[in-house]
Amino acid sequence: MDESDIKRLDEIDIKAEKEEEEECFDAPEEHNQTETYIQQSYVTILKEEDIRSRMKEEIQRVSDTYSISKDDATLLLAHFRWDVSESDKKWSDNAKSVKESVGLLELDTPLDLPSDDKKFCCGICFKLLSLEKSASVSCGHRVCEFCWTSHINNSINEIPDVDWYWTLKCPYGICPASVGRDMIERFASEKEKTKYDRYLFRSYVNGSKVMKCCSAQGRSCDVHLTPGSGNFDVLCLCLLSFCWNCSKDTHSPVDCESAANWLAMNSSDYQDPNWVRQNTVPCPRCELRIIENQDWSLKMKCLPPCSYDFCWRCRGVWTEHGGENGLDLYTCIHDEYEETVLGNTAESAADRYRDCHQNWTNNESLMQLAKEKLQQLHTDIIPDLSNKQLATVPQLQFIAEAWSQIMESRRVLKWSYAYAYYLREDQVEKQAFLKLKQDKAEIPLRKLYNYAEDELNALLDSDGPSENFNKFRSDLSDWTRITRNYYELLVRDIEDGLSNVVPNQGQFVEDLELHI
């Protein structure tokens, strides 16, 4: 690093004098009043019964608006992937066409009108049976109860994950008439009814733009995102966290593409310079090394914010390369680039990755320990503490909130090291400032951990109500708030590309030098 400094442009000034760690984070004063912190809510965790209630309301509204049965309304909404605005628009344009596309046919006379009022010939098994033992959907094709039962149960077992409603059609050849829920209730076995019900429920959740299913096994909770919140990190009631956009583990402040690339490197031999040299290529613009495409195509795309398109073989800009306008993904007519020109970049990249990955792994381990502690709190510790301190379980939720913040802080720190790896080598000021931020981020987190671990154990070891309980609650709540504020600021800084840090050709920042 040269003699240029780094200067904050907003909330926090880096002071020239070395101060006590607590002063950097507004250490809590001793007081008896407990401050209650309410975190801004941008997601709602919904139980299955809540979602089913919403689904029924939408079905009822469409049924009332279009003057159709609830079974037909269900088929129509499933057809439009539960997009009510789209179904409203199409219905108002041409209701008859919509019905036909859904499989709700309107016939002047039934196709299979029986010869008399008592008998009919089943169009599937060709048996002459009593008319009362038959049924049909909107097409009017008469099918016996036995054939309906066999057809519906077999169809439900063969339902695909996508467009499942296309499978449930009239058993007559290529008849487009759809089978509604009324027929399912009448002819399907209990096992198939349950399976159909799950498909219907999942189609409703998957069709929503503001709901997603929690992927934890054995859980039935789903997540509702508040539109326009700008936050895509989700923590479910089961403590599973994931990214709303890519459904992978929560990875903010790193974008989805960079996170996926980082995880791919973790499963490779990226710490070996020879492997790096053989399986990655440096971007000609920013020199970040990019892993080769799995399909061995030559078109490479650097990660954002660079996003440079170039050729793996010759390193040329892709728009001027190969085929017509560079559209041939597997052919290069130019000379192969000599890696020896940047021979040291592979070893440098491996060294940087090794350091960042070690910090990433350490914080991952600490995050998992915090998660285990949080699970113990809900099952054992809080009920035990409630009996000893004569406090109700809801009154002790501030402890769970503290451990939840510890877990979240470790997650943020973990991914900040992945972000650090993707900083270009010439971004010295940003690298140094991020390192300083990471070091400082440990200070309130350690304080919070000490209160949440040591002081909690002291209360658990006491024989009865402790006179220090109110102070413990006050201090722990304060350090939870302080830690949360600092880490939210760290996430914003990184998501903004550390844009609040610029070279300052003035006085040298002594505090920065102490932390690098």
Coordinates of C-alpha atoms in Angstrom, one line a residue:
M1 CA 0.0 0.0 0.0
D2 CA 1.3 3.5 -0.9
E3 CA 1.2 6.7 1.2
S4 CA -2.4 7.5 0.1
D5 CA -5.0 7.2 2.9
I6 CA -8.5 6.1 3.0
K7 CA -11.3 8.4 4.2
R8 CA -14.9 7.7 5.1
L9 CA -17.4 9.9 3.4
D10 CA -20.4 9.2 5.7
E11 CA -21.2 7.7 9.1
I12 CA -17.9 6.7 10.7
D13 CA -14.6 8.6 10.8
I14 CA -11.4 6.7 11.2
K15 CA -9.7 8.6 13.9
A16 CA -5.9 9.3 14.0
E17 CA -5.6 8.3 17.7
K18 CA -6.0 4.7 18.8
E19 CA -9.1 4.5 21.0
E20 CA -10.6 1.9 23.3
E21 CA -12.5 -0.7 21.3
E22 CA -15.8 0.0 23.2
E23 CA -15.7 3.7 22.2
C24 CA -16.0 2.8 18.5
F25 CA -19.4 1.2 19.0
D26 CA -21.3 3.3 21.6
A27 CA -20.9 0.8 24.5
P28 CA -24.1 0.6 26.6
E29 CA -24.3 2.6 29.7
E30 CA -25.5 1.0 32.9
H31 CA -29.2 1.6 33.4
N32 CA -32.2 -0.3 34.4
Q33 CA -34.6 0.5 31.6
T34 CA -34.7 -2.0 28.8
E35 CA -34.7 -0.8 25.3
T36 CA -36.9 -2.8 23.0
Y37 CA -35.7 -3.1 19.4
I38 CA -38.2 -4.0 16.7
Q39 CA -36.6 -5.1 13.5
Q40 CA -38.1 -4.0 10.3
S41 CA -40.2 -6.8 8.8
Y42 CA -39.9 -7.4 5.1
V43 CA -40.9 -11.1 5.1
T44 CA -43.7 -13.0 6.7
I45 CA -43.4 -16.6 7.6
L46 CA -46.6 -18.3 6.7
K47 CA -47.9 -21.6 7.9
E48 CA -49.7 -23.9 5.4
E49 CA -53.1 -23.1 6.8
D50 CA -52.5 -19.4 6.3
I51 CA -51.6 -20.0 2.6
R52 CA -54.6 -22.3 2.0
S53 CA -56.9 -19.7 3.4
R54 CA -55.4 -17.1 0.9
M55 CA -55.8 -19.6 -1.9
K56 CA -59.4 -20.3 -1.1
E57 CA -60.1 -16.5 -1.0
E58 CA -58.7 -16.1 -4.5
I59 CA -60.7 -19.1 -5.8
Q60 CA -63.9 -17.7 -4.3
R61 CA -63.3 -14.2 -5.7
V62 CA -62.7 -15.6 -9.2
S63 CA -65.8 -17.9 -8.9
D64 CA -68.0 -14.9 -7.9
T65 CA -66.5 -12.5 -10.5
Y66 CA -66.8 -14.9 -13.4
S67 CA -70.0 -16.7 -12.2
I68 CA -68.4 -20.1 -12.5
S69 CA -68.0 -22.9 -10.0
K70 CA -65.1 -23.0 -7.5
D71 CA -63.8 -26.2 -9.2
D72 CA -63.7 -24.4 -12.6
A73 CA -62.2 -21.3 -11.0
T74 CA -59.4 -23.5 -9.5
L75 CA -58.6 -24.9 -13.0
L76 CA -58.6 -21.5 -14.5
L77 CA -56.3 -20.0 -11.9
A78 CA -53.9 -23.0 -12.2
H79 CA -53.9 -22.5 -16.0
F80 CA -52.7 -18.9 -15.5
R81 CA -50.3 -19.9 -12.8
W82 CA -52.4 -18.1 -10.2
D83 CA -51.9 -14.8 -11.9
V84 CA -55.3 -13.2 -11.1
S85 CA -54.6 -10.0 -13.1
E86 CA -53.6 -12.0 -16.2
S87 CA -56.7 -14.2 -15.9
D88 CA -58.9 -11.1 -15.5
K89 CA -57.5 -9.5 -18.6
K90 CA -57.8 -12.6 -20.7
W91 CA -61.3 -13.3 -19.4
S92 CA -62.5 -9.7 -20.2
D93 CA -61.1 -10.0 -23.7
N94 CA -62.6 -13.3 -24.6
A95 CA -64.2 -15.5 -21.9
K96 CA -65.1 -18.3 -24.3
S97 CA -61.6 -18.6 -25.7
V98 CA -60.2 -18.7 -22.1
K99 CA -62.6 -21.5 -21.2
E100 CA -61.5 -23.5 -24.2
S101 CA -57.9 -23.1 -23.4
V102 CA -58.5 -24.2 -19.8
G103 CA -60.5 -27.2 -20.9
L104 CA -63.9 -26.0 -19.8
L105 CA -66.0 -26.8 -22.9
E106 CA -69.4 -25.4 -23.7
L107 CA -71.5 -27.8 -25.8
D108 CA -75.0 -27.3 -27.0
T109 CA -75.6 -31.1 -26.6
P110 CA -73.6 -33.8 -24.9
L111 CA -71.3 -35.8 -27.2
D112 CA -72.4 -39.1 -25.7
L113 CA -76.2 -38.8 -25.4
P114 CA -77.4 -42.2 -24.1
S115 CA -80.0 -44.1 -26.3
D116 CA -82.4 -44.3 -23.3
D117 CA -82.6 -43.0 -19.8
K118 CA -81.3 -46.1 -18.1
K119 CA -78.3 -47.5 -20.0
F120 CA -75.1 -46.2 -21.6
C121 CA -72.0 -47.7 -23.2
C122 CA -68.8 -46.7 -21.5
G123 CA -66.4 -45.2 -24.1
I124 CA -63.4 -46.7 -22.4
C125 CA -64.3 -50.3 -21.5
F126 CA -67.2 -50.5 -23.9
K127 CA -69.5 -52.1 -21.3
L128 CA -73.2 -51.5 -21.3
L129 CA -73.9 -50.1 -17.8
S130 CA -76.5 -48.3 -15.8
L131 CA -76.5 -44.6 -16.5
E132 CA -76.3 -43.7 -12.8
K133 CA -72.9 -45.4 -12.7
S134 CA -71.4 -43.0 -15.2
A135 CA -69.9 -39.5 -15.1
S136 CA -68.6 -36.9 -17.5
V137 CA -66.9 -33.6 -17.5
S138 CA -67.6 -30.5 -19.6
C139 CA -67.2 -32.5 -22.9
G140 CA -70.1 -34.8 -22.1
H141 CA -68.2 -38.1 -22.8
R142 CA -69.8 -40.8 -20.7
V143 CA -67.3 -43.0 -18.7
C144 CA -68.2 -45.5 -16.1
E145 CA -67.2 -45.1 -12.4
F146 CA -64.6 -47.9 -12.6
C147 CA -62.8 -46.4 -15.6
W148 CA -62.9 -42.9 -14.0
T149 CA -61.3 -44.2 -10.8
S150 CA -58.6 -46.0 -12.7
H151 CA -57.9 -43.1 -15.0
I152 CA -57.8 -40.4 -12.3
N153 CA -55.6 -42.4 -9.9
N154 CA -53.1 -43.3 -12.7
S155 CA -53.1 -39.7 -14.0
I156 CA -52.3 -38.3 -10.5
N157 CA -49.4 -40.7 -10.1
E158 CA -48.0 -39.6 -13.4
I159 CA -48.4 -35.9 -12.8
P160 CA -45.3 -33.9 -13.8
D161 CA -43.9 -31.1 -11.6
V162 CA -44.7 -28.5 -14.3
D163 CA -48.1 -27.9 -15.8
W164 CA -49.6 -30.8 -13.8
Y165 CA -53.2 -29.8 -14.7
W166 CA -52.6 -30.8 -18.4
T167 CA -52.3 -34.4 -17.2
L168 CA -55.9 -34.5 -15.8
K169 CA -58.0 -34.6 -18.9
C170 CA -61.0 -36.7 -20.1
P171 CA -59.9 -40.3 -20.8
Y172 CA -61.4 -40.2 -24.3
G173 CA -58.4 -40.1 -26.7
I174 CA -57.2 -36.6 -27.1
C175 CA -60.2 -34.9 -25.6
P176 CA -59.1 -31.5 -24.1
A177 CA -61.8 -31.3 -21.3
S178 CA -60.2 -30.9 -17.9
V179 CA -60.9 -32.9 -14.8
G180 CA -61.9 -30.7 -11.9
R181 CA -61.6 -31.1 -8.1
D182 CA -65.1 -32.4 -7.9
M183 CA -64.2 -35.4 -9.9
I184 CA -61.0 -35.9 -7.8
E185 CA -63.1 -35.9 -4.6
R186 CA -65.5 -38.4 -6.1
F187 CA -63.2 -41.0 -7.7
A188 CA -59.7 -40.7 -6.4
S189 CA -58.3 -42.8 -3.5
E190 CA -57.4 -41.0 -0.3
K191 CA -53.7 -41.3 -1.2
E192 CA -54.2 -39.7 -4.6
K193 CA -56.5 -37.0 -3.1
T194 CA -53.7 -36.0 -0.8
K195 CA -51.2 -36.0 -3.6
Y196 CA -53.4 -33.9 -5.8
D197 CA -54.0 -31.5 -3.0
R198 CA -50.2 -31.1 -2.5
Y199 CA -49.7 -30.4 -6.2
L200 CA -52.5 -27.8 -6.1
F201 CA -51.0 -26.2 -3.0
R202 CA -47.5 -26.1 -4.4
S203 CA -48.6 -24.7 -7.7
Y204 CA -50.2 -21.8 -5.8
V205 CA -47.1 -21.0 -3.9
N206 CA -44.8 -21.5 -6.9
G207 CA -47.0 -19.3 -9.1
S208 CA -46.8 -16.4 -6.6
K209 CA -44.3 -13.7 -7.2
V210 CA -44.1 -12.9 -3.5
M211 CA -44.1 -16.4 -1.9
K212 CA -41.7 -19.2 -1.8
C213 CA -41.5 -22.6 -0.1
C214 CA -39.0 -23.2 2.6
S215 CA -36.8 -26.1 1.4
A216 CA -36.1 -27.6 4.8
Q217 CA -37.2 -31.2 5.0
G218 CA -40.2 -31.9 7.1
R219 CA -41.3 -28.3 7.3
S220 CA -44.5 -26.7 5.9
C221 CA -43.7 -23.1 6.3
D222 CA -43.6 -20.7 3.4
V223 CA -42.3 -17.2 3.0
H224 CA -44.1 -14.0 1.9
L225 CA -41.9 -11.2 0.7
T226 CA -43.0 -7.6 1.1
P227 CA -42.9 -6.0 -2.4
G228 CA -40.4 -3.2 -2.8
S229 CA -38.5 -4.1 0.3
G230 CA -35.2 -4.4 -1.5
N231 CA -34.0 -7.1 0.9
F232 CA -33.8 -10.6 -0.4
D233 CA -32.4 -12.4 2.7
V234 CA -34.8 -14.8 4.3
L235 CA -34.6 -16.5 7.7
C236 CA -37.4 -19.1 8.2
L237 CA -38.8 -20.2 11.5
C238 CA -36.9 -23.4 11.1
L239 CA -33.6 -21.3 11.1
L240 CA -33.0 -22.1 7.4
S241 CA -31.7 -19.0 5.6
F242 CA -31.8 -18.5 1.9
C243 CA -31.7 -15.9 -0.9
W244 CA -35.1 -15.0 -2.3
N245 CA -33.6 -14.6 -5.8
C246 CA -31.6 -17.8 -6.3
S247 CA -33.1 -19.9 -3.5
K248 CA -29.5 -20.8 -2.4
D249 CA -28.1 -20.2 1.1
T250 CA -28.2 -16.5 2.0
H251 CA -25.1 -14.8 0.6
S252 CA -25.5 -11.1 0.9
P253 CA -23.6 -8.8 0.5
V254 CA -22.3 -10.9 -2.4
D255 CA -24.5 -11.1 -5.5
C256 CA -26.0 -14.4 -6.7
E257 CA -23.6 -14.9 -9.6
S258 CA -20.4 -14.2 -7.6
A259 CA -21.7 -16.4 -4.7
A260 CA -22.3 -19.3 -7.1
N261 CA -18.8 -18.9 -8.6
W262 CA -17.3 -18.8 -5.1
L263 CA -19.1 -22.0 -4.1
A264 CA -17.9 -23.7 -7.3
M265 CA -14.4 -22.8 -6.4
N266 CA -14.8 -24.2 -2.9
S267 CA -15.6 -27.6 -4.4
S268 CA -12.5 -27.5 -6.6
D269 CA -8.7 -27.5 -6.1
Y270 CA -8.5 -23.7 -6.3
Q271 CA -5.8 -23.5 -3.7
D272 CA -3.4 -25.3 -6.1
P273 CA -1.7 -22.9 -8.5
N274 CA -1.3 -25.6 -11.1
W275 CA -5.0 -26.3 -11.0
V276 CA -5.8 -22.6 -11.2
R277 CA -3.5 -22.2 -14.2
Q278 CA -5.1 -25.1 -16.0
N279 CA -8.8 -24.4 -15.2
T280 CA -9.1 -20.7 -15.0
V281 CA -8.3 -17.7 -17.1
P282 CA -7.6 -14.1 -16.1
C283 CA -10.0 -11.5 -17.3
P284 CA -8.1 -9.2 -19.8
R285 CA -9.9 -6.2 -18.3
C286 CA -9.7 -6.7 -14.5
E287 CA -7.4 -9.7 -14.2
L288 CA -9.8 -11.6 -12.0
R289 CA -9.5 -15.3 -12.8
I290 CA -12.6 -17.0 -14.1
I291 CA -13.3 -20.8 -14.0
E292 CA -13.7 -22.4 -17.4
N293 CA -17.3 -23.1 -18.7
Q294 CA -18.6 -26.6 -17.9
D295 CA -19.6 -27.0 -21.5
W296 CA -16.1 -26.0 -22.6
S297 CA -17.4 -23.1 -24.7
L298 CA -14.9 -20.4 -25.4
K299 CA -17.1 -17.4 -24.5
M300 CA -16.1 -16.2 -21.0
K301 CA -18.0 -13.6 -19.0
C302 CA -16.3 -11.9 -16.1
L303 CA -18.3 -11.4 -12.8
P304 CA -20.0 -8.1 -12.1
P305 CA -19.3 -5.3 -12.0
C306 CA -16.8 -6.0 -14.7
S307 CA -19.0 -8.3 -16.8
Y308 CA -16.4 -8.3 -19.7
D309 CA -17.0 -10.8 -22.5
F310 CA -13.9 -12.4 -23.9
C311 CA -12.5 -15.6 -25.5
W312 CA -10.9 -18.3 -23.4
R313 CA -8.3 -19.2 -26.0
C314 CA -7.1 -15.9 -27.4
R315 CA -8.3 -13.4 -24.6
G316 CA -9.8 -11.2 -27.4
V317 CA -13.0 -9.2 -26.9
W318 CA -15.8 -11.6 -27.8
T319 CA -17.7 -9.3 -30.2
E320 CA -14.7 -9.3 -32.5
H321 CA -14.0 -13.0 -32.2
G322 CA -14.9 -16.2 -34.1
G323 CA -17.7 -16.8 -36.5
E324 CA -20.2 -14.0 -37.4
N325 CA -20.3 -11.4 -34.6
G326 CA -18.6 -13.9 -32.3
L327 CA -21.6 -16.3 -32.2
D328 CA -19.6 -19.5 -32.6
L329 CA -19.0 -20.6 -29.0
Y330 CA -16.5 -23.3 -29.8
T331 CA -14.2 -21.9 -32.6
C332 CA -11.4 -19.4 -32.4
I333 CA -9.4 -18.4 -35.4
H334 CA -6.8 -16.4 -33.5
D335 CA -3.5 -17.4 -31.9
E336 CA -3.7 -18.9 -28.5
Y337 CA -2.8 -16.6 -25.7
E338 CA 0.5 -17.3 -23.9
E339 CA -0.2 -17.8 -20.2
T340 CA 3.5 -17.1 -19.4
V341 CA 2.8 -13.4 -19.9
L342 CA 0.8 -13.5 -16.6
G343 CA 2.6 -16.5 -15.2
N344 CA 2.4 -15.3 -11.6
T345 CA -1.3 -14.5 -11.6
A346 CA -2.2 -18.1 -11.0
E347 CA -0.1 -18.4 -7.9
S348 CA -1.2 -15.0 -6.7
A349 CA -4.9 -15.9 -7.2
A350 CA -4.4 -19.2 -5.3
D351 CA -2.7 -17.4 -2.4
R352 CA -5.5 -14.8 -2.2
Y353 CA -8.2 -17.5 -2.4
R354 CA -6.5 -19.6 0.3
D355 CA -6.5 -16.6 2.8
C356 CA -10.1 -15.6 2.0
H357 CA -11.4 -19.2 2.1
Q358 CA -9.8 -19.8 5.5
N359 CA -11.6 -16.8 6.9
W360 CA -14.8 -17.9 5.1
T361 CA -14.5 -21.4 6.6
N362 CA -13.8 -20.1 10.1
N363 CA -16.8 -17.9 10.2
E364 CA -19.0 -20.6 8.7
S365 CA -18.0 -22.9 11.6
L366 CA -18.8 -20.2 14.2
M367 CA -22.1 -19.5 12.4
Q368 CA -23.1 -23.1 12.7
L369 CA -22.2 -23.1 16.4
A370 CA -24.4 -20.1 16.9
K371 CA -27.2 -21.8 15.0
E372 CA -26.9 -24.9 17.3
K373 CA -27.0 -22.6 20.4
L374 CA -30.2 -20.9 19.0
Q375 CA -31.9 -24.3 18.6
Q376 CA -30.9 -25.2 22.2
L377 CA -32.3 -21.9 23.4
H378 CA -35.8 -22.7 22.1
T379 CA -35.9 -26.3 23.2
D380 CA -34.0 -26.3 26.6
I381 CA -32.3 -23.1 27.8
I382 CA -35.1 -20.5 27.7
P383 CA -37.7 -22.8 29.4
D384 CA -35.1 -23.6 32.1
L385 CA -34.2 -19.9 32.6
S386 CA -37.9 -19.0 32.7
N387 CA -38.3 -21.3 35.8
K388 CA -35.3 -19.9 37.5
Q389 CA -35.8 -16.2 36.8
L390 CA -39.6 -16.2 37.1
A391 CA -39.9 -14.7 33.6
T392 CA -42.2 -15.8 30.9
V393 CA -40.8 -17.4 27.7
P394 CA -41.8 -14.3 25.6
Q395 CA -40.0 -12.1 28.0
L396 CA -36.8 -14.1 27.4
Q397 CA -36.9 -13.8 23.6
F398 CA -34.3 -11.1 23.7
I399 CA -31.7 -13.9 24.3
A400 CA -32.8 -15.7 21.2
E401 CA -32.6 -12.4 19.3
A402 CA -29.0 -11.9 20.5
W403 CA -28.0 -15.4 19.3
S404 CA -29.8 -14.9 16.0
Q405 CA -27.8 -11.7 15.5
I406 CA -24.6 -13.6 16.3
M407 CA -25.5 -16.1 13.7
E408 CA -26.3 -13.4 11.1
S409 CA -23.2 -11.5 11.9
R410 CA -21.0 -14.5 11.3
R411 CA -22.8 -15.1 8.0
V412 CA -22.1 -11.5 6.8
L413 CA -18.5 -11.8 7.8
K414 CA -18.2 -15.1 6.0
W415 CA -19.4 -13.7 2.7
S416 CA -17.4 -10.4 3.2
Y417 CA -14.3 -12.6 2.7
A418 CA -15.7 -13.9 -0.6
Y419 CA -16.3 -10.3 -1.6
A420 CA -12.7 -9.5 -0.6
Y421 CA -11.4 -12.1 -3.0
Y422 CA -13.2 -10.5 -6.0
L423 CA -11.7 -7.1 -5.4
R424 CA -9.1 -6.4 -8.1
E425 CA -5.5 -6.3 -7.0
D426 CA -5.2 -2.7 -8.0
Q427 CA -8.0 -1.7 -5.6
V428 CA -5.6 -1.4 -2.8
E429 CA -7.6 1.3 -0.9
K430 CA -10.8 -0.8 -1.0
Q431 CA -9.0 -3.9 0.1
A432 CA -7.4 -2.1 3.0
F433 CA -10.6 -0.4 4.1
L434 CA -12.6 -3.7 3.9
K435 CA -9.9 -5.4 6.0
L436 CA -10.3 -2.6 8.6
K437 CA -14.1 -3.0 8.6
Q438 CA -13.8 -6.7 9.0
D439 CA -11.4 -6.3 12.0
K440 CA -13.6 -3.7 13.6
A441 CA -16.7 -5.8 13.0
E442 CA -15.3 -8.4 15.4
I443 CA -15.3 -6.0 18.3
P444 CA -19.1 -5.6 18.9
L445 CA -19.6 -9.2 17.9
R446 CA -17.2 -10.5 20.6
K447 CA -18.9 -8.2 23.2
L448 CA -22.3 -9.6 22.2
Y449 CA -21.0 -13.1 22.4
N450 CA -19.5 -12.7 25.8
Y451 CA -22.7 -11.3 27.2
A452 CA -24.8 -13.9 25.5
E453 CA -22.6 -16.8 26.6
D454 CA -20.9 -16.0 29.9
E455 CA -23.6 -14.0 31.5
L456 CA -26.3 -16.4 30.4
N457 CA -24.4 -19.3 31.9
A458 CA -24.1 -17.4 35.2
L459 CA -27.8 -17.0 35.3
L460 CA -28.4 -20.7 34.5
D461 CA -26.0 -21.7 37.3
S462 CA -27.9 -19.6 39.9
D463 CA -30.2 -21.3 42.3
G464 CA -33.0 -18.8 41.9
P465 CA -33.9 -15.3 40.6
S466 CA -30.7 -13.2 40.2
E467 CA -30.5 -9.5 41.0
N468 CA -28.3 -9.1 37.9
F469 CA -31.0 -10.3 35.5
N470 CA -32.4 -6.8 34.6
K471 CA -28.9 -5.5 33.9
F472 CA -28.2 -8.6 31.8
R473 CA -31.3 -8.0 29.8
S474 CA -30.5 -4.3 29.3
D475 CA -26.9 -4.9 28.3
L476 CA -27.6 -7.8 26.0
S477 CA -30.4 -5.9 24.2
D478 CA -28.1 -2.9 23.8
W479 CA -25.2 -5.0 22.3
T480 CA -27.6 -6.8 20.0
R481 CA -28.8 -3.4 18.7
I482 CA -25.2 -2.1 18.4
T483 CA -24.0 -5.2 16.6
R484 CA -27.0 -5.2 14.2
N485 CA -26.5 -1.6 13.3
Y486 CA -22.8 -2.1 12.5
Y487 CA -23.4 -5.1 10.4
E488 CA -26.2 -3.5 8.5
L489 CA -23.8 -0.7 7.7
L490 CA -21.1 -3.2 6.6
V491 CA -23.6 -4.9 4.3
R492 CA -24.6 -1.5 2.8
D493 CA -21.0 -0.5 2.3
I494 CA -20.2 -3.7 0.4
E495 CA -23.3 -3.7 -1.6
D496 CA -22.5 -0.1 -2.7
G497 CA -19.1 -1.4 -3.9
L498 CA -17.3 0.4 -1.0
S499 CA -18.0 3.6 -2.9
N500 CA -17.7 5.7 0.3
V501 CA -14.0 5.1 0.3
V502 CA -11.7 7.2 -1.9
P503 CA -8.0 7.9 -2.0
N504 CA -7.2 11.0 0.1
Q505 CA -3.9 12.7 -0.7
G506 CA -3.6 14.3 2.6
Q507 CA -2.8 13.3 6.1
F508 CA -2.1 9.7 6.8
V509 CA -4.7 7.8 8.8
E510 CA -2.9 6.3 11.8
D511 CA -5.8 4.0 12.8
L512 CA -5.9 2.4 9.4
E513 CA -2.2 1.5 9.5
L514 CA -2.6 -0.1 12.9
H515 CA -5.3 -2.5 11.5
I516 CA -3.6 -3.6 8.2

